[in-house]
PDB file of C-alpha atoms in Angstrom:
ATOM      1  CA  MET Z   1     -89.911 -65.097  -5.131  1.00  0.00           C
ATOM      2  CA  ALA Z   2     -87.671 -65.208  -1.717  1.00  0.00           C
ATOM      3  CA  PHE Z   3     -84.377 -62.981  -1.840  1.00  0.00           C
ATOM      4  CA  GLY Z   4     -82.706 -63.901   1.602  1.00  0.00           C
ATOM      5  CA  GLU Z   5     -80.405 -60.971   2.607  1.00  0.00           C
ATOM      6  CA  GLN Z   6     -79.436 -59.689   0.118  1.00  0.00           C
ATOM      7  CA  PRO Z   7     -80.806 -57.069  -1.512  1.00  0.00           C
ATOM      8  CA  ALA Z   8     -84.259 -57.659  -3.805  1.00  0.00           C
ATOM      9  CA  TYR Z   9     -82.631 -55.408  -6.443  1.00  0.00           C
ATOM     10  CA  LEU Z  10     -78.885 -57.228  -6.530  1.00  0.00           C
ATOM     11  CA  ARG Z  11     -80.865 -60.206  -7.130  1.00  0.00           C
ATOM     12  CA  VAL Z  12     -83.080 -58.998  -9.380  1.00  0.00           C
ATOM     13  CA  ALA Z  13     -80.006 -58.031 -11.328  1.00  0.00           C
ATOM     14  CA  SER Z  14     -78.325 -61.251 -10.437  1.00  0.00           C
ATOM     15  CA  ASP Z  15     -80.408 -63.475 -13.056  1.00  0.00           C
ATOM     16  CA  LEU Z  16     -81.122 -60.837 -15.203  1.00  0.00           C
ATOM     17  CA  ARG Z  17     -77.047 -60.540 -15.502  1.00  0.00           C
ATOM     18  CA  GLU Z  18     -77.100 -64.897 -15.709  1.00  0.00           C
ATOM     19  CA  LYS Z  19     -79.385 -64.478 -18.112  1.00  0.00           C
ATOM     20  CA  ILE Z  20     -77.272 -62.028 -20.508  1.00  0.00           C
ATOM     21  CA  VAL Z  21     -74.274 -64.370 -19.568  1.00  0.00           C
ATOM     22  CA  ASN Z  22     -75.222 -67.630 -20.742  1.00  0.00           C
ATOM     23  CA  GLY Z  23     -77.470 -66.065 -23.772  1.00  0.00           C
ATOM     24  CA  ALA Z  24     -80.956 -66.470 -22.560  1.00  0.00           C
ATOM     25  CA  LEU Z  25     -81.050 -62.562 -23.332  1.00  0.00           C
ATOM     26  CA  PRO Z  26     -78.530 -62.413 -26.587  1.00  0.00           C
ATOM     27  CA  PRO Z  27     -77.711 -59.058 -27.644  1.00  0.00           C
ATOM     28  CA  ARG Z  28     -79.816 -56.990 -29.248  1.00  0.00           C
ATOM     29  CA  THR Z  29     -82.542 -57.736 -27.208  1.00  0.00           C
ATOM     30  CA  ARG Z  30     -85.257 -55.601 -25.296  1.00  0.00           C
ATOM     31  CA  LEU Z  31     -84.430 -56.303 -21.883  1.00  0.00           C
ATOM     32  CA  PRO Z  32     -87.961 -57.681 -20.102  1.00  0.00           C
ATOM     33  CA  SER Z  33     -89.466 -54.166 -19.651  1.00  0.00           C
ATOM     34  CA  GLN Z  34     -90.201 -52.793 -15.766  1.00  0.00           C
ATOM     35  CA  ALA Z  35     -93.667 -54.113 -15.271  1.00  0.00           C
ATOM     36  CA  ARG Z  36     -92.222 -56.957 -17.051  1.00  0.00           C
ATOM     37  CA  ILE Z  37     -90.073 -56.970 -13.738  1.00  0.00           C
ATOM     38  CA  ARG Z  38     -91.736 -56.243 -11.549  1.00  0.00           C
ATOM     39  CA  GLN Z  39     -94.384 -58.886 -12.073  1.00  0.00           C
ATOM     40  CA  GLU Z  40     -91.587 -62.061 -12.676  1.00  0.00           C
ATOM     41  CA  TYR Z  41     -90.499 -61.536  -9.969  1.00  0.00           C
ATOM     42  CA  GLY Z  42     -92.630 -60.596  -7.024  1.00  0.00           C
ATOM     43  CA  VAL Z  43     -90.303 -56.953  -6.588  1.00  0.00           C
ATOM     44  CA  SER Z  44     -91.933 -53.190  -6.739  1.00  0.00           C
ATOM     45  CA  ASP Z  45     -91.119 -51.027  -9.538  1.00  0.00           C
ATOM     46  CA  THR Z  46     -88.410 -49.527  -7.139  1.00  0.00           C
ATOM     47  CA  VAL Z  47     -86.364 -52.188  -6.884  1.00  0.00           C
ATOM     48  CA  ALA Z  48     -86.888 -53.423 -10.896  1.00  0.00           C
ATOM     49  CA  LEU Z  49     -85.612 -49.379 -11.632  1.00  0.00           C
ATOM     50  CA  GLU Z  50     -83.248 -50.238  -9.565  1.00  0.00           C
ATOM     51  CA  ALA Z  51     -81.686 -53.585 -11.308  1.00  0.00           C
ATOM     52  CA  ARG Z  52     -82.223 -51.698 -14.758  1.00  0.00           C
ATOM     53  CA  LYS Z  53     -80.053 -48.782 -13.210  1.00  0.00           C
ATOM     54  CA  VAL Z  54     -77.340 -52.191 -11.996  1.00  0.00           C
ATOM     55  CA  LEU Z  55     -77.067 -53.453 -15.697  1.00  0.00           C
ATOM     56  CA  MET Z  56     -76.530 -50.367 -17.323  1.00  0.00           C
ATOM     57  CA  ALA Z  57     -73.844 -49.633 -14.874  1.00  0.00           C
ATOM     58  CA  GLU Z  58     -72.237 -52.941 -15.304  1.00  0.00           C
ATOM     59  CA  GLY Z  59     -72.405 -51.724 -19.289  1.00  0.00           C
ATOM     60  CA  LEU Z  60     -74.476 -55.128 -20.153  1.00  0.00           C
ATOM     61  CA  VAL Z  61     -77.007 -52.956 -21.115  1.00  0.00           C
ATOM     62  CA  GLU Z  62     -77.771 -49.638 -22.705  1.00  0.00           C
ATOM     63  CA  GLY Z  63     -80.990 -47.438 -23.483  1.00  0.00           C
ATOM     64  CA  ARG Z  64     -82.558 -46.380 -26.765  1.00  0.00           C
ATOM     65  CA  SER Z  65     -84.504 -43.263 -26.442  1.00  0.00           C
ATOM     66  CA  GLY Z  66     -88.009 -43.986 -26.984  1.00  0.00           C
ATOM     67  CA  SER Z  67     -87.184 -47.572 -27.425  1.00  0.00           C
ATOM     68  CA  GLY Z  68     -86.633 -49.641 -23.843  1.00  0.00           C
ATOM     69  CA  THR Z  69     -83.373 -50.952 -22.885  1.00  0.00           C
ATOM     70  CA  TYR Z  70     -81.097 -53.159 -25.101  1.00  0.00           C
ATOM     71  CA  VAL Z  71     -78.335 -56.256 -24.436  1.00  0.00           C
ATOM     72  CA  ARG Z  72     -74.974 -54.472 -25.382  1.00  0.00           C
ATOM     73  CA  GLU Z  73     -72.737 -56.502 -27.233  1.00  0.00           C
ATOM     74  CA  ARG Z  74     -70.701 -58.211 -25.137  1.00  0.00           C
ATOM     75  CA  PRO Z  75     -67.050 -57.605 -27.235  1.00  0.00           C
ATOM     76  CA  VAL Z  76     -64.071 -60.162 -27.018  1.00  0.00           C
ATOM     77  CA  PRO Z  77     -61.421 -59.151 -24.298  1.00  0.00           C
ATOM     78  CA  ARG Z  78     -57.847 -58.799 -26.303  1.00  0.00           C
ATOM     79  CA  ARG Z  79     -54.861 -58.974 -24.852  1.00  0.00           C
ATOM     80  CA  ILE Z  80     -52.325 -55.877 -24.133  1.00  0.00           C
ATOM     81  CA  ALA Z  81     -48.916 -57.372 -23.845  1.00  0.00           C
ATOM     82  CA  ARG Z  82     -46.508 -56.424 -21.220  1.00  0.00           C
ATOM     83  CA  SER Z  83     -42.968 -57.933 -21.690  1.00  0.00           C
ATOM     84  CA  GLY Z  84     -40.286 -55.465 -20.368  1.00  0.00           C
ATOM     85  CA  TYR Z  85     -38.170 -53.639 -21.539  1.00  0.00           C
ATOM     86  CA  ARG Z  86     -36.343 -54.922 -25.148  1.00  0.00           C
ATOM     87  CA  ALA Z  87     -33.414 -53.734 -26.380  1.00  0.00           C
ATOM     88  CA  GLU Z  88     -33.873 -54.175 -30.211  1.00  0.00           C
ATOM     89  CA  GLY Z  89     -34.332 -51.327 -33.429  1.00  0.00           C
ATOM     90  CA  GLY Z  90     -34.701 -48.522 -30.472  1.00  0.00           C
ATOM     91  CA  ALA Z  91     -38.366 -48.937 -31.207  1.00  0.00           C
ATOM     92  CA  SER Z  92     -40.617 -48.095 -28.159  1.00  0.00           C
ATOM     93  CA  PRO Z  93     -42.279 -50.244 -25.928  1.00  0.00           C
ATOM     94  CA  PHE Z  94     -45.790 -50.261 -27.707  1.00  0.00           C
ATOM     95  CA  ARG Z  95     -44.488 -50.900 -30.599  1.00  0.00           C
ATOM     96  CA  GLN Z  96     -42.671 -53.383 -30.140  1.00  0.00           C
ATOM     97  CA  GLU Z  97     -45.157 -55.449 -27.639  1.00  0.00           C
ATOM     98  CA  GLN Z  98     -47.823 -54.678 -30.994  1.00  0.00           C
ATOM     99  CA  THR Z  99     -45.622 -56.034 -33.492  1.00  0.00           C
ATOM    100  CA  ALA Z 100     -45.092 -59.084 -31.126  1.00  0.00           C
ATOM    101  CA  ASP Z 101     -49.593 -59.147 -31.139  1.00  0.00           C
ATOM    102  CA  GLY Z 102     -49.061 -58.878 -34.948  1.00  0.00           C
ATOM    103  CA  ALA Z 103     -51.419 -55.483 -34.251  1.00  0.00           C
ATOM    104  CA  GLN Z 104     -50.847 -52.316 -36.137  1.00  0.00           C
ATOM    105  CA  GLY Z 105     -50.291 -49.538 -33.097  1.00  0.00           C
ATOM    106  CA  THR Z 106     -50.334 -46.171 -34.021  1.00  0.00           C
ATOM    107  CA  TRP Z 107     -50.102 -42.848 -30.723  1.00  0.00           C
ATOM    108  CA  GLU Z 108     -51.030 -39.498 -30.631  1.00  0.00           C
ATOM    109  CA  SER Z 109     -49.217 -36.835 -28.239  1.00  0.00           C
ATOM    110  CA  ARG Z 110     -48.882 -33.841 -27.381  1.00  0.00           C
ATOM    111  CA  SER Z 111     -45.999 -32.197 -24.408  1.00  0.00           C
ATOM    112  CA  GLU Z 112     -46.363 -29.508 -22.071  1.00  0.00           C
ATOM    113  CA  GLN Z 113     -44.370 -28.484 -19.032  1.00  0.00           C
ATOM    114  CA  GLU Z 114     -46.214 -28.009 -15.485  1.00  0.00           C
ATOM    115  CA  GLU Z 115     -45.421 -27.980 -11.600  1.00  0.00           C
ATOM    116  CA  ALA Z 116     -45.734 -31.618 -10.309  1.00  0.00           C
ATOM    117  CA  GLY Z 117     -48.380 -32.061  -7.813  1.00  0.00           C
ATOM    118  CA  PRO Z 118     -47.782 -34.111  -4.538  1.00  0.00           C
ATOM    119  CA  GLU Z 119     -49.011 -37.772  -6.170  1.00  0.00           C
ATOM    120  CA  ILE Z 120     -46.820 -36.865  -9.164  1.00  0.00           C
ATOM    121  CA  ALA Z 121     -43.927 -35.602  -7.206  1.00  0.00           C
ATOM    122  CA  GLY Z 122     -43.710 -38.055  -4.195  1.00  0.00           C
ATOM    123  CA  ARG Z 123     -44.274 -41.013  -7.289  1.00  0.00           C
ATOM    124  CA  LEU Z 124     -40.596 -39.004  -8.960  1.00  0.00           C
ATOM    125  CA  GLY Z 125     -39.128 -38.508  -5.426  1.00  0.00           C
ATOM    126  CA  ILE Z 126     -39.126 -34.502  -6.057  1.00  0.00           C
ATOM    127  CA  GLU Z 127     -40.555 -31.879  -4.273  1.00  0.00           C
ATOM    128  CA  PRO Z 128     -44.169 -30.173  -4.994  1.00  0.00           C
ATOM    129  CA  GLY Z 129     -44.090 -27.708  -7.457  1.00  0.00           C
ATOM    130  CA  ASP Z 130     -40.652 -29.324  -9.088  1.00  0.00           C
ATOM    131  CA  ARG Z 131     -41.273 -28.931 -13.187  1.00  0.00           C
ATOM    132  CA  VAL Z 132     -42.304 -31.981 -15.330  1.00  0.00           C
ATOM    133  CA  MET Z 133     -42.592 -32.825 -18.725  1.00  0.00           C
ATOM    134  CA  ARG Z 134     -46.031 -34.374 -18.653  1.00  0.00           C
ATOM    135  CA  THR Z 135     -46.831 -36.330 -21.609  1.00  0.00           C
ATOM    136  CA  ARG Z 136     -50.389 -37.260 -22.538  1.00  0.00           C
ATOM    137  CA  TYR Z 137     -50.954 -40.241 -25.147  1.00  0.00           C
ATOM    138  CA  VAL Z 138     -53.423 -41.634 -26.997  1.00  0.00           C
ATOM    139  CA  PHE Z 139     -52.965 -44.650 -28.633  1.00  0.00           C
ATOM    140  CA  ARG Z 140     -54.873 -46.952 -31.420  1.00  0.00           C
ATOM    141  CA  GLU Z 141     -55.128 -50.539 -33.041  1.00  0.00           C
ATOM    142  CA  ALA Z 142     -56.175 -50.317 -36.161  1.00  0.00           C
ATOM    143  CA  GLY Z 143     -57.362 -47.072 -35.479  1.00  0.00           C
ATOM    144  CA  GLU Z 144     -59.986 -47.548 -32.444  1.00  0.00           C
ATOM    145  CA  PRO Z 145     -58.643 -45.862 -29.364  1.00  0.00           C
ATOM    146  CA  MET Z 146     -57.263 -48.546 -26.888  1.00  0.00           C
ATOM    147  CA  MET Z 147     -55.027 -47.487 -24.484  1.00  0.00           C
ATOM    148  CA  LEU Z 148     -54.470 -43.820 -22.742  1.00  0.00           C
ATOM    149  CA  SER Z 149     -51.015 -42.794 -20.941  1.00  0.00           C
ATOM    150  CA  THR Z 150     -49.760 -39.939 -19.556  1.00  0.00           C
ATOM    151  CA  SER Z 151     -45.971 -39.268 -18.630  1.00  0.00           C
ATOM    152  CA  TRP Z 152     -44.334 -37.037 -16.153  1.00  0.00           C
ATOM    153  CA  GLU Z 153     -40.558 -37.169 -15.764  1.00  0.00           C
ATOM    154  CA  PRO Z 154     -38.331 -34.101 -13.885  1.00  0.00           C
ATOM    155  CA  LEU Z 155     -36.949 -31.773 -16.157  1.00  0.00           C
ATOM    156  CA  ALA Z 156     -34.185 -32.309 -13.507  1.00  0.00           C
ATOM    157  CA  VAL Z 157     -33.442 -34.702 -15.434  1.00  0.00           C
ATOM    158  CA  THR Z 158     -33.588 -34.346 -18.794  1.00  0.00           C
ATOM    159  CA  GLY Z 159     -34.300 -30.607 -18.786  1.00  0.00           C
ATOM    160  CA  ARG Z 160     -32.030 -28.652 -21.602  1.00  0.00           C
ATOM    161  CA  THR Z 161     -30.801 -31.765 -23.216  1.00  0.00           C
ATOM    162  CA  PRO Z 162     -32.383 -32.943 -27.187  1.00  0.00           C
ATOM    163  CA  VAL Z 163     -34.073 -35.634 -24.641  1.00  0.00           C
ATOM    164  CA  MET Z 164     -36.361 -33.271 -22.937  1.00  0.00           C
ATOM    165  CA  LEU Z 165     -39.833 -33.617 -25.336  1.00  0.00           C
ATOM    166  CA  PRO Z 166     -40.278 -37.704 -25.429  1.00  0.00           C
ATOM    167  CA  GLU Z 167     -41.981 -37.269 -28.844  1.00  0.00           C
ATOM    168  CA  GLU Z 168     -39.782 -34.698 -30.442  1.00  0.00           C
ATOM    169  CA  GLY Z 169     -35.601 -34.987 -31.393  1.00  0.00           C
ATOM    170  CA  PRO Z 170     -33.491 -37.421 -32.449  1.00  0.00           C
ATOM    171  CA  LEU Z 171     -35.069 -40.126 -30.652  1.00  0.00           C
ATOM    172  CA  GLY Z 172     -38.645 -39.731 -30.362  1.00  0.00           C
ATOM    173  CA  GLY Z 173     -40.821 -42.249 -30.268  1.00  0.00           C
ATOM    174  CA  CYS Z 174     -37.808 -44.617 -28.547  1.00  0.00           C
ATOM    175  CA  GLY Z 175     -38.392 -46.066 -25.288  1.00  0.00           C
ATOM    176  CA  VAL Z 176     -37.535 -44.534 -21.601  1.00  0.00           C
ATOM    177  CA  VAL Z 177     -34.854 -46.769 -21.720  1.00  0.00           C
ATOM    178  CA  GLU Z 178     -33.767 -45.442 -25.317  1.00  0.00           C
ATOM    179  CA  ARG Z 179     -33.342 -42.207 -24.105  1.00  0.00           C
ATOM    180  CA  MET Z 180     -32.206 -42.020 -21.199  1.00  0.00           C
ATOM    181  CA  ALA Z 181     -29.364 -43.818 -22.064  1.00  0.00           C
ATOM    182  CA  ALA Z 182     -28.590 -40.922 -24.371  1.00  0.00           C
ATOM    183  CA  ILE Z 183     -28.297 -38.341 -21.831  1.00  0.00           C
ATOM    184  CA  ASP Z 184     -26.016 -41.228 -19.966  1.00  0.00           C
ATOM    185  CA  VAL Z 185     -29.015 -41.899 -17.190  1.00  0.00           C
ATOM    186  CA  VAL Z 186     -28.723 -45.992 -17.194  1.00  0.00           C
ATOM    187  CA  VAL Z 187     -32.573 -47.438 -16.242  1.00  0.00           C
ATOM    188  CA  ASP Z 188     -32.527 -50.267 -14.379  1.00  0.00           C
ATOM    189  CA  ASN Z 189     -35.634 -50.967 -12.958  1.00  0.00           C
ATOM    190  CA  VAL Z 190     -39.262 -50.476 -14.317  1.00  0.00           C
ATOM    191  CA  ALA Z 191     -41.957 -50.756 -11.384  1.00  0.00           C
ATOM    192  CA  GLU Z 192     -45.876 -51.604 -12.377  1.00  0.00           C
ATOM    193  CA  GLU Z 193     -48.678 -51.702  -9.992  1.00  0.00           C
ATOM    194  CA  VAL Z 194     -52.007 -52.648 -11.466  1.00  0.00           C
ATOM    195  CA  GLY Z 195     -55.330 -51.699 -10.395  1.00  0.00           C
ATOM    196  CA  ALA Z 196     -58.984 -51.097 -11.657  1.00  0.00           C
ATOM    197  CA  ARG Z 197     -61.724 -47.553 -10.389  1.00  0.00           C
ATOM    198  CA  PRO Z 198     -64.602 -46.888 -12.889  1.00  0.00           C
ATOM    199  CA  GLY Z 199     -63.374 -44.816 -15.610  1.00  0.00           C
ATOM    200  CA  LEU Z 200     -63.709 -40.742 -16.199  1.00  0.00           C
ATOM    201  CA  ALA Z 201     -65.932 -39.081 -18.123  1.00  0.00           C
ATOM    202  CA  GLU Z 202     -63.226 -37.815 -20.251  1.00  0.00           C
ATOM    203  CA  GLU Z 203     -61.445 -40.635 -20.514  1.00  0.00           C
ATOM    204  CA  LEU Z 204     -64.260 -43.036 -21.319  1.00  0.00           C
ATOM    205  CA  LEU Z 205     -64.946 -40.284 -24.226  1.00  0.00           C
ATOM    206  CA  ALA Z 206     -61.360 -40.626 -25.338  1.00  0.00           C
ATOM    207  CA  LEU Z 207     -61.434 -44.114 -25.229  1.00  0.00           C
ATOM    208  CA  GLY Z 208     -65.180 -44.791 -26.630  1.00  0.00           C
ATOM    209  CA  GLY Z 209     -66.544 -46.308 -23.341  1.00  0.00           C
ATOM    210  CA  VAL Z 210     -70.202 -46.254 -21.896  1.00  0.00           C
ATOM    211  CA  PRO Z 211     -70.505 -44.353 -18.812  1.00  0.00           C
ATOM    212  CA  GLY Z 212     -69.590 -46.306 -15.812  1.00  0.00           C
ATOM    213  CA  HIS Z 213     -67.612 -48.456 -17.657  1.00  0.00           C
ATOM    214  CA  VAL Z 214     -64.357 -49.955 -15.347  1.00  0.00           C
ATOM    215  CA  VAL Z 215     -61.125 -48.786 -16.563  1.00  0.00           C
ATOM    216  CA  MET Z 216     -57.388 -50.518 -15.441  1.00  0.00           C
ATOM    217  CA  VAL Z 217     -55.013 -48.259 -14.313  1.00  0.00           C
ATOM    218  CA  ILE Z 218     -51.343 -48.663 -14.645  1.00  0.00           C
ATOM    219  CA  ALA Z 219     -49.034 -47.218 -12.227  1.00  0.00           C
ATOM    220  CA  ARG Z 220     -45.172 -47.466 -14.511  1.00  0.00           C
ATOM    221  CA  THR Z 221     -42.035 -45.623 -13.037  1.00  0.00           C
ATOM    222  CA  TYR Z 222     -38.778 -46.260 -14.149  1.00  0.00           C
ATOM    223  CA  TYR Z 223     -35.674 -46.274 -12.047  1.00  0.00           C
ATOM    224  CA  ALA Z 224     -31.998 -45.416 -12.959  1.00  0.00           C
ATOM    225  CA  SER Z 225     -29.720 -46.126  -9.191  1.00  0.00           C
ATOM    226  CA  GLY Z 226     -32.466 -45.762  -7.226  1.00  0.00           C
ATOM    227  CA  ARG Z 227     -33.589 -42.231  -9.051  1.00  0.00           C
ATOM    228  CA  ALA Z 228     -37.210 -41.892 -10.660  1.00  0.00           C
ATOM    229  CA  VAL Z 229     -37.171 -40.297 -14.129  1.00  0.00           C
ATOM    230  CA  GLU Z 230     -39.928 -41.030 -15.553  1.00  0.00           C
ATOM    231  CA  THR Z 231     -43.439 -41.861 -13.968  1.00  0.00           C
ATOM    232  CA  ALA Z 232     -47.087 -43.127 -15.971  1.00  0.00           C
ATOM    233  CA  ASP Z 233     -50.031 -43.954 -15.455  1.00  0.00           C
ATOM    234  CA  VAL Z 234     -51.562 -45.873 -18.145  1.00  0.00           C
ATOM    235  CA  ILE Z 235     -55.576 -46.803 -18.994  1.00  0.00           C
ATOM    236  CA  VAL Z 236     -57.669 -49.653 -20.531  1.00  0.00           C
ATOM    237  CA  PRO Z 237     -60.916 -50.004 -20.693  1.00  0.00           C
ATOM    238  CA  ALA Z 238     -61.116 -53.427 -18.451  1.00  0.00           C
ATOM    239  CA  ASP Z 239     -64.157 -54.840 -20.568  1.00  0.00           C
ATOM    240  CA  ARG Z 240     -62.257 -54.340 -23.689  1.00  0.00           C
ATOM    241  CA  TYR Z 241     -58.886 -55.662 -23.222  1.00  0.00           C
ATOM    242  CA  ARG Z 242     -56.741 -57.988 -20.676  1.00  0.00           C
ATOM    243  CA  ILE Z 243     -53.286 -57.229 -19.295  1.00  0.00           C
ATOM    244  CA  ALA Z 244     -50.712 -60.290 -20.208  1.00  0.00           C
ATOM    245  CA  TYR Z 245     -47.490 -59.821 -18.519  1.00  0.00           C
ATOM    246  CA  HIS Z 246     -44.195 -61.841 -19.710  1.00  0.00           C
ATOM    247  CA  LEU Z 247     -41.807 -61.537 -17.311  1.00  0.00           C
ATOM    248  CA  PRO Z 248     -37.991 -63.055 -17.610  1.00  0.00           C
ATOM    249  CA  VAL Z 249     -36.781 -65.253 -15.250  1.00  0.00           C
ATOM    250  CA  ARG Z 250     -33.506 -64.678 -13.691  1.00  0.00           C
TER     251      ARG Z 250
END
């Protein structure tokens, strides 16, 4: 087989990937052995091994100890709605959006104070070392982990107020907009920036992913008259979910 300019292992991986996608190698099917790949494509053992590594890194196949490498089940991506703030019922945006989609969303959280590092300080417009309240969340749909989030709020804004702890007190579990309004801070703008990267080991462990899987990262910041009052990183497994935005036309 002529491989042209592209590295041989990528051409082999591409051909095997196409067979997986079009169903020629359906889920739970054993991937051709290294010797079979070497023979069929006329490549070395090294090329065959690297091609298999590519497919494993992409999450298309998985190794089973003592048995071989098998095609993984391909999950059907589900939708996570991002529709911005909706003032209804005091529920959090996550709960509103899940209800709108007919899903049963729950979450767990843990808050603690810390000093802001340079990146978070820059996003919040404060000095590195200033105190913030960090809250980590695990969001679930029907019991399955679907999304992680870490938020930071400057204690210069919320410290010594009833909303200092996002998930406790009279407005615990409500969204940022409602909580800030309770201390006379009017949120008037929110910015989200979406990117992708390989998931960190601890993120994939929490989300039930495979090492090497890609996650989408939504960097979100709420503003009140130009001042950042909350920033967060939302982590979503890219193989299982799609981010759907519904934005009003003004």
